XYZ file of C-alpha atoms in Angstrom:
81
model
C 0.000 0.000 0.000
C 2.842 2.357 0.788
C 4.335 1.971 -2.691
C 0.925 2.430 -4.326
C 0.375 5.646 -2.417
C 3.841 6.917 -3.335
C 3.258 6.154 -7.022
C -0.161 7.839 -7.003
C 1.285 10.968 -5.436
C 4.065 11.063 -8.035
C 1.480 10.599 -10.784
C -0.504 13.499 -9.347
C 2.557 15.742 -9.539
C 3.164 14.836 -13.197
C -0.486 15.349 -14.089
C -0.421 18.806 -12.524
C 2.760 19.666 -14.461
C 1.113 18.536 -17.695
C -2.027 20.521 -16.881
C -0.042 23.711 -16.199
C 2.096 23.363 -19.341
C -0.964 23.041 -21.583
C -2.195 26.436 -20.363
C -5.742 25.427 -21.241
C -8.541 23.736 -19.364
C -7.984 20.271 -20.788
C -10.908 18.165 -19.588
C -9.084 14.858 -20.000
C -6.148 15.859 -17.791
C -8.522 17.490 -15.324
C -10.536 14.262 -15.079
C -7.320 12.284 -14.554
C -6.295 14.613 -11.712
C -9.686 14.147 -10.062
C -9.481 10.362 -10.443
C -5.951 10.279 -9.043
C -7.011 12.377 -6.050
C -9.906 9.998 -5.360
C -7.600 6.965 -5.569
C -5.179 8.592 -3.115
C -8.046 9.173 -0.680
C -9.180 5.545 -1.009
C -5.675 4.165 -0.383
C -5.120 6.464 2.623
C -8.436 5.471 4.215
C -7.832 1.779 3.482
C -4.363 1.982 5.028
C -5.739 3.793 8.074
C -8.359 1.103 8.611
C -5.849 -1.679 8.011
C -3.458 -0.196 10.596
C -6.329 0.201 13.066
C -7.486 -3.398 12.578
C -3.956 -4.680 13.168
C -3.757 -2.867 16.507
C -7.360 -3.188 17.671
C -8.823 -6.440 16.289
C -12.592 -6.654 16.246
C -13.145 -2.897 16.446
C -13.859 -0.285 13.823
C -11.810 2.900 13.459
C -13.429 6.286 13.975
C -15.137 7.585 10.871
C -13.384 10.180 8.746
C -15.355 13.391 8.362
C -16.930 13.683 4.943
C -15.107 15.977 2.590
C -11.735 15.412 4.225
C -8.934 15.242 1.720
C -6.182 12.668 1.820
C -3.526 15.157 2.942
C -5.432 16.144 6.102
C -6.203 12.685 7.433
C -4.538 12.246 10.779
C -4.483 9.650 13.473
C -3.132 6.776 11.417
C -2.054 4.117 13.866
C 1.556 3.199 13.130
C 2.767 1.557 16.324
C 0.664 -0.688 18.548
C 2.936 -0.648 21.583
């Protein structure tokens, strides 16, 4: 999951560079940026839930507020000590 997230973030950077260099509102690139952003959010939430389940089996993690973007998600459980 970590590699997937890293690759998606790198893809997002390249898509934004392409979008800025075109200097027009290209709908295809814009749609790709939106799709990439949604995939990043899915991977981040999945990873957060996976980490939670590893530390607290049989419980569900707190819900993420709707509209939260992937960069502002906090509270990912990394260490279960």
